[in-house]
């Protein structure tokens, strides 16, 4: 099976969750994917865990030592200094495009997002592409699919999302839906699988180096006439420490909304 999916894993101080995130990727997805862990200057034992996973995974065993067939293609890259989430995403996308993959997925290393659902996301992107071709359409099709923790009412609360994030996310998403053509329920989810054809049209150098890079990519897709879709995902919040400054992030989001409204 050709490796037509590229998965990059942003990793910062995730020594307790990284191995389980990798192990949750299905056997089918492992066979068709190249996976790159991008460590953004972690200060804990993330590097040791990642290097062990690379060694074991490429030897046809998962990170907990259980065997599976046809596994290879896990790599690890380390930033000596913390560069920020945006720099990690830009690096992951650049590597994914260079690999020739059709689909590029961002799977966070902290375990908040469900790796087993990558199969469904990729299948939906493939189905959409086949539908466009069979109908002879020249529209831009699906740029991306984003996982939504808010598509099912009450799921975000049940999954442990803090109240301030639920309220802030709902408020910002409502404003964004006024500004953008594509209406989404959870624009601030970081679980996204991209169509490489869309990413080829983006100038990565101009993108944000911060957490709002995901929204920036969604905004570009919307402005350029691409479609997008969301799929409900479970909300997972544990004891992990967030590196997101909600005030700074909120200001950045409001700036993007203003640009879209007054462009």
Short mmCIF file of C-alpha atoms in Angstrom, two decimals:
data_model
loop_
_atom_site.label_atom_id
_atom_site.label_comp_id
_atom_site.label_asym_id
_atom_site.label_seq_id
_atom_site.Cartn_x
_atom_site.Cartn_y
_atom_site.Cartn_z
CA UNK A 1 0.00 0.00 0.00
CA UNK A 2 1.47 3.40 -0.94
CA UNK A 3 2.20 5.84 1.86
CA UNK A 4 -0.21 8.55 0.76
CA UNK A 5 -0.90 9.95 4.26
CA UNK A 6 1.54 12.05 6.27
CA UNK A 7 0.90 12.45 9.99
CA UNK A 8 2.87 14.98 12.00
CA UNK A 9 2.70 14.97 15.78
CA UNK A 10 3.38 18.24 17.61
CA UNK A 11 5.09 17.22 20.85
CA UNK A 12 5.98 19.44 23.79
CA UNK A 13 6.50 17.91 27.22
CA UNK A 14 4.32 14.88 26.41
CA UNK A 15 6.39 12.05 27.82
CA UNK A 16 3.36 10.50 29.55
CA UNK A 17 1.06 10.44 26.51
CA UNK A 18 3.17 10.26 23.33
CA UNK A 19 3.55 6.47 23.19
CA UNK A 20 -0.16 5.84 23.64
CA UNK A 21 -1.02 8.41 20.94
CA UNK A 22 1.18 6.56 18.45
CA UNK A 23 -0.18 3.17 19.51
CA UNK A 24 -3.76 4.35 18.94
CA UNK A 25 -3.12 4.86 15.22
CA UNK A 26 -4.79 1.92 13.48
CA UNK A 27 -2.76 -0.79 11.75
CA UNK A 28 -4.29 0.18 8.40
CA UNK A 29 -3.34 3.82 8.87
CA UNK A 30 0.18 2.86 9.94
CA UNK A 31 0.65 0.93 6.72
CA UNK A 32 -0.29 3.86 4.53
CA UNK A 33 1.31 6.66 6.57
CA UNK A 34 4.62 8.31 7.19
CA UNK A 35 4.64 9.68 10.74
CA UNK A 36 6.86 12.49 12.01
CA UNK A 37 7.12 13.47 15.68
CA UNK A 38 8.18 17.12 15.97
CA UNK A 39 9.49 17.89 19.44
CA UNK A 40 9.33 21.62 20.14
CA UNK A 41 12.19 21.74 22.64
CA UNK A 42 10.63 19.60 25.38
CA UNK A 43 12.17 19.82 28.84
CA UNK A 44 10.89 16.48 30.17
CA UNK A 45 11.52 12.95 28.91
CA UNK A 46 9.68 13.36 25.61
CA UNK A 47 12.87 12.87 23.60
CA UNK A 48 13.71 9.55 25.24
CA UNK A 49 10.15 8.27 24.75
CA UNK A 50 10.10 9.37 21.11
CA UNK A 51 13.45 7.79 20.28
CA UNK A 52 12.38 4.54 21.91
CA UNK A 53 9.12 4.56 19.93
CA UNK A 54 10.99 5.12 16.67
CA UNK A 55 13.31 2.19 17.38
CA UNK A 56 10.54 -0.19 18.42
CA UNK A 57 7.93 0.96 15.89
CA UNK A 58 10.23 0.60 12.90
CA UNK A 59 11.07 -2.87 14.19
CA UNK A 60 7.42 -3.93 13.70
CA UNK A 61 6.32 -3.56 17.31
CA UNK A 62 4.26 -0.84 18.89
CA UNK A 63 5.48 1.43 21.65
CA UNK A 64 4.25 -0.94 24.35
CA UNK A 65 6.11 -3.87 22.80
CA UNK A 66 3.25 -5.69 21.04
CA UNK A 67 3.88 -6.98 17.53
CA UNK A 68 2.11 -5.88 14.38
CA UNK A 69 2.94 -6.33 10.69
CA UNK A 70 4.15 -4.00 7.95
CA UNK A 71 5.20 -1.12 10.17
CA UNK A 72 7.84 1.45 9.31
CA UNK A 73 8.03 5.12 8.63
CA UNK A 74 8.14 6.72 12.07
CA UNK A 75 10.65 9.55 12.45
CA UNK A 76 11.57 12.04 15.16
CA UNK A 77 12.76 15.62 14.86
CA UNK A 78 13.89 17.80 17.75
CA UNK A 79 14.00 21.58 18.00
CA UNK A 80 16.77 22.67 20.36
CA UNK A 81 14.74 25.74 21.37
CA UNK A 82 11.00 26.10 21.71
CA UNK A 83 9.77 27.75 18.49
CA UNK A 84 6.03 27.73 19.09
CA UNK A 85 3.11 25.71 17.79
CA UNK A 86 2.92 27.58 14.50
CA UNK A 87 6.51 26.72 13.64
CA UNK A 88 5.79 23.05 14.32
CA UNK A 89 2.72 23.06 12.08
CA UNK A 90 4.59 24.80 9.26
CA UNK A 91 7.41 22.26 9.52
CA UNK A 92 4.96 19.36 9.55
CA UNK A 93 3.07 20.64 6.51
CA UNK A 94 6.30 21.32 4.60
CA UNK A 95 7.55 17.81 5.28
CA UNK A 96 4.20 16.33 4.33
CA UNK A 97 4.14 18.15 1.01
CA UNK A 98 7.74 17.13 0.30
CA UNK A 99 6.78 13.49 0.91
CA UNK A 100 4.21 13.59 -1.87
CA UNK A 101 1.35 12.56 0.43
CA UNK A 102 -2.23 13.24 -0.65
CA UNK A 103 -3.42 13.95 2.88
CA UNK A 104 -1.61 15.59 5.78
CA UNK A 105 -2.86 15.15 9.34
CA UNK A 106 -2.03 17.02 12.54
CA UNK A 107 -2.29 14.72 15.58
CA UNK A 108 -1.33 16.31 18.90
CA UNK A 109 0.98 14.37 21.17
CA UNK A 110 -0.90 15.19 24.37
CA UNK A 111 -3.65 12.65 23.74
CA UNK A 112 -6.52 15.15 23.46
CA UNK A 113 -7.53 13.98 20.00
CA UNK A 114 -8.65 10.46 18.91
CA UNK A 115 -6.01 8.90 16.66
CA UNK A 116 -8.29 5.96 15.67
CA UNK A 117 -10.57 8.42 13.86
CA UNK A 118 -7.86 9.33 11.33
CA UNK A 119 -9.17 6.48 9.15
CA UNK A 120 -12.62 8.04 8.95
CA UNK A 121 -11.27 11.51 8.18
CA UNK A 122 -9.05 10.25 5.35
CA UNK A 123 -11.83 8.07 3.93
CA UNK A 124 -14.16 11.07 3.82
CA UNK A 125 -11.56 13.17 2.00
CA UNK A 126 -11.05 10.36 -0.50
CA UNK A 127 -14.78 9.94 -1.02
CA UNK A 128 -15.15 13.65 -1.66
CA UNK A 129 -12.32 13.63 -4.20
CA UNK A 130 -13.84 10.68 -6.06
CA UNK A 131 -17.21 12.39 -6.14
CA UNK A 132 -15.73 15.56 -7.64
CA UNK A 133 -13.94 13.55 -10.33
CA UNK A 134 -16.92 11.36 -11.23
CA UNK A 135 -19.13 14.40 -11.74
CA UNK A 136 -16.50 16.19 -13.75
CA UNK A 137 -16.58 19.14 -11.38
CA UNK A 138 -13.83 21.72 -11.32
CA UNK A 139 -14.69 23.18 -7.92
CA UNK A 140 -12.01 23.24 -5.29
CA UNK A 141 -13.60 20.49 -3.22
CA UNK A 142 -12.70 19.79 0.39
CA UNK A 143 -9.67 21.60 1.74
CA UNK A 144 -9.80 19.93 5.14
CA UNK A 145 -11.82 18.07 7.71
CA UNK A 146 -11.76 19.30 11.29
CA UNK A 147 -12.76 17.34 14.36
CA UNK A 148 -15.55 19.03 16.32
CA UNK A 149 -15.96 18.61 20.08
CA UNK A 150 -19.12 20.73 19.96
CA UNK A 151 -21.10 19.06 17.18
CA UNK A 152 -22.94 17.00 19.80
CA UNK A 153 -24.43 19.23 22.49
CA UNK A 154 -22.97 18.63 25.93
CA UNK A 155 -20.01 16.51 24.78
CA UNK A 156 -17.41 19.20 25.52
CA UNK A 157 -18.60 19.52 29.11
CA UNK A 158 -18.80 15.76 29.61
CA UNK A 159 -15.28 15.39 28.26
CA UNK A 160 -13.86 17.76 30.85
CA UNK A 161 -13.30 20.89 28.76
CA UNK A 162 -12.86 23.78 31.23
CA UNK A 163 -15.75 26.22 31.47
CA UNK A 164 -13.69 29.22 30.33
CA UNK A 165 -12.66 27.35 27.19
CA UNK A 166 -16.22 26.28 26.44
CA UNK A 167 -17.51 29.82 26.82
CA UNK A 168 -14.62 31.48 25.02
CA UNK A 169 -14.67 28.99 22.17
CA UNK A 170 -18.42 29.34 21.69
CA UNK A 171 -18.18 33.13 21.63
CA UNK A 172 -15.31 33.24 19.14
CA UNK A 173 -16.85 30.58 16.90
CA UNK A 174 -20.13 32.52 16.76
CA UNK A 175 -18.26 35.64 15.64
CA UNK A 176 -16.25 33.68 13.10
CA UNK A 177 -19.37 32.14 11.62
CA UNK A 178 -20.62 35.67 10.94
CA UNK A 179 -17.44 36.47 9.06
CA UNK A 180 -16.80 33.27 7.08
CA UNK A 181 -18.76 31.40 4.44
CA UNK A 182 -18.22 27.93 5.88
CA UNK A 183 -20.14 27.54 9.15
CA UNK A 184 -18.47 25.31 11.74
CA UNK A 185 -19.22 24.40 15.34
CA UNK A 186 -15.66 24.13 16.69
CA UNK A 187 -13.17 26.28 14.81
CA UNK A 188 -10.59 25.92 17.57
CA UNK A 189 -10.07 22.18 17.45
CA UNK A 190 -6.53 21.22 16.49
CA UNK A 191 -7.50 17.84 15.06
CA UNK A 192 -7.39 18.49 11.32
CA UNK A 193 -6.66 16.42 8.22
CA UNK A 194 -5.77 18.49 5.16
CA UNK A 195 -6.05 17.90 1.45
CA UNK A 196 -2.51 18.38 0.14
CA UNK A 197 -3.90 20.06 -2.99
CA UNK A 198 -5.16 22.89 -0.80
CA UNK A 199 -1.92 23.17 1.17
CA UNK A 200 0.06 23.51 -2.06
CA UNK A 201 -1.69 26.85 -2.63
CA UNK A 202 -0.62 28.28 0.76
CA UNK A 203 2.49 30.37 1.37
CA UNK A 204 3.68 28.77 4.61
CA UNK A 205 6.20 31.52 5.32
CA UNK A 206 3.42 34.05 5.80
CA UNK A 207 1.54 31.99 8.36
CA UNK A 208 1.45 32.69 12.10
CA UNK A 209 4.05 31.21 14.40
CA UNK A 210 1.49 30.87 17.19
CA UNK A 211 -1.59 28.80 18.07
CA UNK A 212 -3.84 30.67 15.66
CA UNK A 213 -2.17 29.06 12.64
CA UNK A 214 -4.97 26.46 12.42
CA UNK A 215 -7.58 29.20 12.18
CA UNK A 216 -5.41 31.02 9.66
CA UNK A 217 -5.40 27.99 7.37
CA UNK A 218 -9.17 27.61 7.75
CA UNK A 219 -9.60 31.30 6.93
CA UNK A 220 -7.46 30.99 3.80
CA UNK A 221 -9.45 28.00 2.59
CA UNK A 222 -12.70 29.88 3.16
CA UNK A 223 -11.48 33.01 1.37
CA UNK A 224 -10.20 31.03 -1.62
CA UNK A 225 -13.47 29.19 -2.18
CA UNK A 226 -12.59 25.78 -0.75
CA UNK A 227 -15.11 23.73 1.16
CA UNK A 228 -14.51 22.15 4.53
CA UNK A 229 -16.25 19.66 6.75
CA UNK A 230 -16.30 18.70 10.39
CA UNK A 231 -16.79 15.32 12.04
CA UNK A 232 -17.81 14.93 15.70
CA UNK A 233 -15.01 13.73 17.97
CA UNK A 234 -14.98 12.94 21.69
CA UNK A 235 -13.63 15.58 24.05
CA UNK A 236 -10.61 14.47 26.06
CA UNK A 237 -9.26 16.64 28.84
CA UNK A 238 -7.01 15.25 31.54
CA UNK A 239 -4.30 16.68 33.77
CA UNK A 240 -2.19 17.99 30.90
CA UNK A 241 -0.99 21.58 31.15
CA UNK A 242 -2.07 23.89 28.35
CA UNK A 243 0.58 26.14 26.78
CA UNK A 244 -2.06 28.37 25.22
CA UNK A 245 -2.35 31.97 26.44
CA UNK A 246 -6.08 32.44 26.03
CA UNK A 247 -5.95 36.26 26.09
CA UNK A 248 -3.28 36.54 23.39
CA UNK A 249 -4.98 33.83 21.36
CA UNK A 250 -8.35 35.56 21.60
CA UNK A 251 -6.87 38.84 20.38
CA UNK A 252 -5.27 37.09 17.41
CA UNK A 253 -8.59 35.47 16.52
CA UNK A 254 -10.43 38.79 16.70
CA UNK A 255 -7.83 40.32 14.36
CA UNK A 256 -8.47 37.60 11.81
CA UNK A 257 -12.21 38.13 12.04
CA UNK A 258 -11.70 41.88 11.49
CA UNK A 259 -9.49 41.26 8.46
CA UNK A 260 -12.13 39.03 6.92
CA UNK A 261 -14.98 41.45 7.58
CA UNK A 262 -13.18 44.54 6.32
CA UNK A 263 -10.96 43.14 3.58
#
